[in-house]
Coordinates of C-alpha atoms in Angstrom, one line a residue:
M60 CA 1.1 -26.5 -8.3
S61 CA -1.2 -23.8 -6.9
A62 CA 0.1 -20.9 -4.8
V63 CA -1.9 -20.2 -1.7
V64 CA -1.7 -17.4 0.8
T65 CA -1.6 -19.1 4.2
G66 CA -0.5 -16.5 6.7
A67 CA -0.5 -12.7 7.2
G68 CA 1.3 -10.4 9.6
R69 CA 1.5 -6.7 10.2
A70 CA 3.4 -4.1 12.2
L71 CA 2.2 -0.6 12.8
P72 CA 4.1 2.3 14.4
A73 CA 2.6 4.8 16.8
T74 CA -1.0 5.9 16.1
Y75 CA -2.0 9.6 16.0
E76 CA -5.3 11.4 15.2
Q77 CA -5.9 13.3 12.0
S78 CA -7.4 16.2 13.8
A79 CA -4.4 16.5 16.1
V80 CA -1.8 16.5 13.4
W81 CA -3.7 19.2 11.6
R82 CA -4.0 21.4 14.7
E83 CA -0.5 20.9 16.0
Y84 CA 1.5 20.9 12.7
F85 CA -0.2 21.6 9.4
A86 CA -2.7 24.3 10.3
P87 CA 0.0 27.0 10.9
R88 CA 1.8 26.0 7.7
Y89 CA -1.2 26.2 5.5
E90 CA -2.7 29.3 7.1
G91 CA -4.2 31.4 4.3
V92 CA -4.6 28.5 1.9
R93 CA -8.3 28.5 1.1
A94 CA -10.1 25.3 1.9
A95 CA -7.0 23.6 3.2
E96 CA -8.6 22.5 6.5
R97 CA -11.7 21.3 4.7
V98 CA -9.7 19.3 2.2
F99 CA -7.4 17.8 4.9
M100 CA -10.3 16.7 7.1
A101 CA -12.2 15.3 4.1
A102 CA -9.6 12.6 3.4
G103 CA -11.6 9.9 5.0
V104 CA -8.8 9.4 7.6
T105 CA -9.5 9.4 11.4
T106 CA -6.2 7.9 12.6
R107 CA -2.8 7.2 11.0
H108 CA 0.6 5.8 12.0
A109 CA 4.0 7.4 11.9
V110 CA 7.6 6.5 12.8
V111 CA 8.1 10.3 13.0
Y112 CA 5.1 12.3 14.2
P113 CA 5.6 15.8 12.7
G114 CA 4.2 17.5 15.8
D115 CA 7.1 16.1 17.8
E116 CA 9.9 16.0 15.2
D117 CA 9.8 18.1 12.1
L118 CA 11.7 16.6 9.1
A119 CA 10.5 19.0 6.5
D120 CA 13.9 20.6 6.1
A121 CA 15.9 17.3 6.6
G122 CA 18.2 16.1 3.8
T123 CA 17.6 12.9 1.9
E124 CA 20.6 11.2 3.5
A125 CA 19.3 11.8 7.0
R126 CA 15.9 10.5 6.0
M127 CA 17.4 7.3 4.5
L128 CA 19.4 6.6 7.6
R129 CA 16.2 7.0 9.6
Y130 CA 14.5 4.6 7.1
V131 CA 16.8 1.8 7.9
A132 CA 16.6 2.3 11.6
E133 CA 12.8 2.4 11.7
A134 CA 12.1 -0.2 9.0
M135 CA 14.1 -3.1 10.4
P136 CA 12.0 -3.8 13.6
L137 CA 8.7 -3.2 11.7
G138 CA 9.7 -5.5 8.9
K139 CA 10.9 -8.2 11.3
Q140 CA 7.7 -8.1 13.3
A141 CA 5.4 -8.3 10.2
V142 CA 7.3 -11.2 8.6
A143 CA 7.6 -13.1 11.9
G144 CA 3.8 -12.7 12.4
A145 CA 3.1 -14.0 8.9
L146 CA 5.3 -17.0 9.4
D147 CA 3.8 -17.8 12.7
A148 CA 0.3 -17.6 11.2
A149 CA 1.3 -20.0 8.5
G150 CA 3.1 -22.4 10.9
L151 CA 6.4 -22.0 9.1
A152 CA 10.0 -21.3 10.3
P153 CA 12.3 -18.8 8.6
G154 CA 14.4 -21.7 7.3
D155 CA 11.4 -23.0 5.3
V156 CA 11.3 -19.9 3.0
G157 CA 12.6 -20.2 -0.5
L158 CA 12.0 -16.7 -1.8
F159 CA 11.8 -13.4 0.2
A160 CA 10.3 -10.4 -1.7
V161 CA 10.3 -6.9 -0.3
A162 CA 8.3 -4.0 -1.8
S163 CA 9.0 -0.4 -0.7
C164 CA 9.1 2.9 -2.4
T165 CA 9.9 5.1 0.7
G166 CA 13.6 4.2 1.3
Y167 CA 16.8 2.9 -0.2
V168 CA 19.7 1.1 1.3
T169 CA 22.3 -1.3 0.1
P170 CA 22.6 -4.1 1.3
G171 CA 18.8 -3.9 1.1
L172 CA 16.1 -4.7 3.7
D173 CA 15.7 -8.1 2.0
I174 CA 19.3 -9.1 3.0
R175 CA 19.3 -7.4 6.4
L176 CA 15.9 -8.9 7.4
A177 CA 16.7 -12.3 6.0
Q178 CA 19.9 -12.4 8.2
D179 CA 18.1 -11.1 11.3
L180 CA 15.2 -13.6 10.9
G181 CA 17.6 -16.6 10.3
M182 CA 16.5 -17.3 6.7
P183 CA 18.9 -19.7 4.8
A184 CA 22.0 -18.4 2.9
G185 CA 20.6 -20.0 -0.2
L186 CA 17.4 -17.9 0.0
Q187 CA 16.3 -16.2 -3.3
R188 CA 15.4 -12.6 -2.9
L189 CA 13.4 -10.0 -4.9
L190 CA 13.3 -6.2 -4.2
V191 CA 10.5 -4.2 -5.7
G192 CA 11.0 -0.4 -5.6
H193 CA 9.1 2.7 -6.8
M194 CA 6.0 0.9 -8.0
G195 CA 4.1 2.7 -5.2
C196 CA 0.7 1.9 -4.0
Y197 CA 0.0 -1.0 -6.3
A198 CA 3.3 -2.9 -5.7
A199 CA 1.8 -5.6 -3.5
L200 CA -0.1 -7.1 -6.4
P201 CA 2.7 -7.5 -8.9
G202 CA 4.8 -8.6 -5.9
L203 CA 2.1 -11.2 -5.0
G204 CA 2.1 -12.4 -8.6
A205 CA 5.8 -12.8 -8.8
V206 CA 5.9 -14.7 -5.5
G207 CA 3.0 -16.9 -6.6
D208 CA 4.8 -17.8 -9.8
Y209 CA 7.9 -18.8 -7.8
V210 CA 5.9 -20.9 -5.5
S211 CA 4.0 -22.6 -8.4
A212 CA 7.3 -23.3 -10.3
R213 CA 9.6 -24.2 -7.4
S214 CA 7.1 -25.9 -5.0
R215 CA 8.6 -23.9 -2.1
P216 CA 7.1 -21.3 0.3
A217 CA 7.7 -17.6 -0.2
V218 CA 7.2 -14.4 1.8
L219 CA 6.1 -11.0 0.5
L220 CA 6.7 -7.9 2.7
C221 CA 5.4 -4.5 1.9
L222 CA 6.9 -1.8 4.1
E223 CA 6.4 1.9 3.7
L224 CA 7.5 4.8 5.9
T225 CA 5.8 7.8 4.2
S226 CA 6.2 10.0 7.3
L227 CA 9.9 10.3 6.6
H228 CA 9.0 12.4 3.5
V229 CA 7.0 15.3 4.9
Q230 CA 7.8 18.3 2.6
P231 CA 8.3 22.0 3.2
A232 CA 4.9 23.6 3.0
V233 CA 3.9 25.3 -0.2
P234 CA 0.5 27.1 -0.8
E235 CA -1.0 24.3 -3.0
L236 CA -4.0 22.2 -2.3
E237 CA -2.4 19.2 -4.0
Q238 CA 0.3 19.1 -1.3
V239 CA -2.5 19.4 1.4
V240 CA -4.1 16.3 -0.1
N241 CA -0.8 14.4 0.0
H242 CA -0.1 15.3 3.6
S243 CA -3.7 14.3 4.6
L244 CA -3.6 10.7 3.3
F245 CA -0.3 8.9 3.7
S246 CA 0.7 6.7 6.6
D247 CA 3.3 4.1 7.7
A248 CA 2.9 0.3 7.9
A249 CA 4.5 -3.0 7.3
A250 CA 2.4 -6.0 6.1
A251 CA 3.5 -9.4 5.1
V252 CA 2.0 -12.6 3.6
V253 CA 3.2 -16.2 3.3
V254 CA 2.5 -18.1 0.1
E255 CA 2.8 -21.9 0.0
P256 CA 2.5 -24.5 -2.7
G257 CA -0.6 -26.7 -2.8
A258 CA -2.0 -25.7 0.6
R259 CA -5.5 -26.7 1.4
R260 CA -6.3 -23.7 3.6
G261 CA -6.1 -20.0 2.7
R262 CA -6.6 -18.2 -0.6
R263 CA -5.3 -19.4 -4.0
I264 CA -3.7 -16.7 -6.3
A265 CA -5.8 -17.5 -9.4
A266 CA -5.1 -14.6 -11.8
T267 CA -3.7 -11.1 -12.2
V268 CA -4.5 -8.4 -14.7
A269 CA -2.7 -5.1 -15.2
R270 CA -3.5 -2.0 -17.2
T271 CA -1.3 1.1 -17.7
D272 CA -2.5 4.4 -19.2
Y273 CA 0.8 5.7 -20.5
A274 CA -0.7 9.0 -21.6
T275 CA -1.4 10.0 -18.0
A276 CA 2.0 9.1 -16.5
D277 CA 2.4 12.6 -15.2
H278 CA -0.8 12.4 -13.0
M279 CA 1.1 10.5 -10.2
T280 CA 4.8 11.0 -9.5
W281 CA 7.3 10.3 -6.7
D282 CA 10.4 12.3 -7.2
V283 CA 13.7 12.0 -5.3
T284 CA 14.8 15.4 -4.2
D285 CA 17.4 16.9 -1.9
L286 CA 14.6 17.0 0.8
G287 CA 13.4 13.4 0.6
F288 CA 10.8 12.1 -1.9
R289 CA 8.1 14.5 -3.2
M290 CA 4.7 13.2 -4.2
G291 CA 2.8 14.6 -7.2
L292 CA -0.9 13.7 -7.3
S293 CA -3.3 15.1 -9.8
P294 CA -7.0 15.5 -9.0
R295 CA -7.7 13.9 -12.4
V296 CA -6.5 10.4 -11.2
P297 CA -10.1 9.2 -10.3
D298 CA -11.3 10.2 -13.7
V299 CA -8.6 8.1 -15.4
L300 CA -9.3 5.1 -13.2
S301 CA -13.0 5.4 -14.1
R302 CA -12.1 4.7 -17.7
H303 CA -10.2 1.5 -17.0
V304 CA -11.5 -0.2 -13.8
G305 CA -14.5 -1.9 -15.5
G306 CA -12.4 -3.4 -18.3
V307 CA -9.8 -4.7 -15.9
V308 CA -12.3 -6.4 -13.6
D309 CA -14.2 -7.9 -16.5
E310 CA -11.0 -9.4 -18.0
L311 CA -10.0 -10.8 -14.6
L312 CA -13.4 -12.4 -13.8
T313 CA -14.2 -13.6 -17.3
G314 CA -11.0 -15.6 -17.5
A315 CA -12.2 -17.5 -14.4
G316 CA -15.8 -17.9 -15.5
L317 CA -17.0 -15.5 -12.9
R318 CA -19.2 -12.3 -12.8
I319 CA -19.2 -9.4 -10.5
E320 CA -22.1 -10.9 -8.6
D321 CA -20.0 -13.9 -7.8
V322 CA -17.3 -11.9 -5.9
A323 CA -17.7 -12.3 -2.1
G324 CA -15.1 -9.7 -1.1
W325 CA -13.5 -6.5 -2.6
A326 CA -10.1 -5.5 -1.3
V327 CA -9.8 -2.1 -3.0
H328 CA -6.8 0.0 -2.3
P329 CA -8.2 3.1 -0.6
G330 CA -6.1 5.8 -2.3
G331 CA -8.7 8.3 -1.2
P332 CA -12.4 8.6 -0.8
R333 CA -13.0 9.6 -4.5
I334 CA -11.1 6.6 -5.8
L335 CA -13.3 4.3 -3.7
D336 CA -16.4 6.2 -5.0
V337 CA -15.2 5.6 -8.6
V338 CA -14.7 1.9 -8.1
R339 CA -18.1 1.5 -6.5
D340 CA -19.9 3.4 -9.2
Q341 CA -18.1 1.9 -12.2
L342 CA -18.6 -1.7 -11.0
G343 CA -22.2 -1.1 -9.7
L344 CA -21.2 -2.1 -6.1
V345 CA -23.1 -1.1 -3.0
E346 CA -21.4 0.9 -0.3
E347 CA -21.2 -2.1 2.1
Q348 CA -19.0 -4.0 -0.4
L349 CA -16.3 -1.4 0.1
S350 CA -16.6 -1.2 3.9
A351 CA -13.3 -3.0 4.5
S352 CA -11.5 -0.5 2.3
R353 CA -13.2 2.5 3.9
R354 CA -12.4 1.2 7.4
V355 CA -8.7 0.7 6.6
L356 CA -8.5 4.2 5.2
A357 CA -10.2 5.6 8.3
E358 CA -8.1 3.7 10.8
H359 CA -4.8 3.5 9.1
G360 CA -4.7 6.0 6.2
N361 CA -3.1 5.3 2.9
C362 CA 0.0 3.2 3.7
S363 CA 1.1 2.9 0.0
S364 CA 1.9 -0.7 -1.0
A365 CA 1.1 -2.2 2.4
T366 CA -2.5 -1.0 2.3
V367 CA -4.2 -3.6 0.1
L368 CA -2.7 -6.3 2.3
L369 CA -4.3 -4.7 5.3
V370 CA -7.6 -4.7 3.5
L371 CA -7.2 -8.4 2.6
E372 CA -6.7 -9.1 6.3
E373 CA -10.0 -7.3 7.0
L374 CA -11.6 -9.8 4.7
A375 CA -10.0 -12.9 6.2
E376 CA -13.4 -14.5 7.2
V377 CA -15.0 -13.9 3.8
D378 CA -16.0 -17.1 2.1
G379 CA -15.7 -17.1 -1.7
P380 CA -13.8 -15.3 -4.4
V381 CA -12.0 -12.1 -3.5
V382 CA -10.8 -9.4 -5.8
A383 CA -7.8 -7.2 -4.7
M384 CA -7.3 -4.0 -6.7
A385 CA -4.6 -1.3 -6.4
F386 CA -3.6 1.8 -8.3
G387 CA -0.4 3.8 -8.7
P388 CA 2.1 5.6 -10.9
G389 CA 1.8 4.9 -14.6
L390 CA -1.1 5.4 -14.2
T391 CA -1.4 1.7 -13.5
L392 CA -4.2 -0.5 -12.3
Y393 CA -3.6 -4.0 -11.0
A394 CA -6.2 -6.6 -10.0
T395 CA -5.7 -10.0 -8.5
L396 CA -8.3 -12.8 -8.1
L397 CA -8.0 -15.0 -5.0
L398 CA -10.1 -18.1 -4.6
P399 CA -10.6 -20.5 -1.7
A400 CA -7.9 -23.1 -1.6

């Protein structure tokens, strides 16, 4: 039984401008750091979203406990809105769902968001649940693969929610350009999809390929500290991706009897402008083929695991095969092929 994505929903907190947050909050903290403003404004981001705008409320010195309490309070309404929107788009009720999967690396709580949201939404007590944590920016694709396997095996609908609140983890400023890059990119969002068995509309989850370069695991980190979660992001990440992206896409498409020229849409996780440049150049794409990813980066920033689902929404009207790609700690690349149902 095929697993088909039939509905999508999103929820975005308040929008703010990249130039405003630099001027009002980050500029005084990085005064004297050479090239800081240039790097911050070159992130490809015009607007972002935050449950906590640092210009209004500074969490840099807040403890992890306070940040986690805020995570629960802010995540619940966003998650509920995104899942309800996806169910409505698919024409399903909460009681129809057999599996509810939640991916998030920006907060922890027990009972988890999966249980709390399932109760709030009225999902059945016999619901199966899956919580995916700390996979980071690529978590949507293994999540989609697991949900798709459940739908194919059990012939029941499932929901995947990706919810990230990166604004809760603003860090005390240190005079390092790596931290400037981190603070320039990340954003908050919730995105959800419904996957149904054998549906004749939507996109079928056809294949998934993964690749992890274990030797470069230290290039991207997400450490739990007494002051929230701290991001480590090496400038060498695009170079590592350049060595693997071609082989991953070739394996994905060859298994389906397709070539790069056959792909109608590219949903590439916009981890930053250089990452999109690498994918474009290594696959021989033209800039227009990455316009959806560039647009999501510009309008929403990097929302970690939710981002690739936002890009897929941008490609909703594309007719033909779509490749979704995302990258994260490991270093890990994931690619998923979606075909018309």
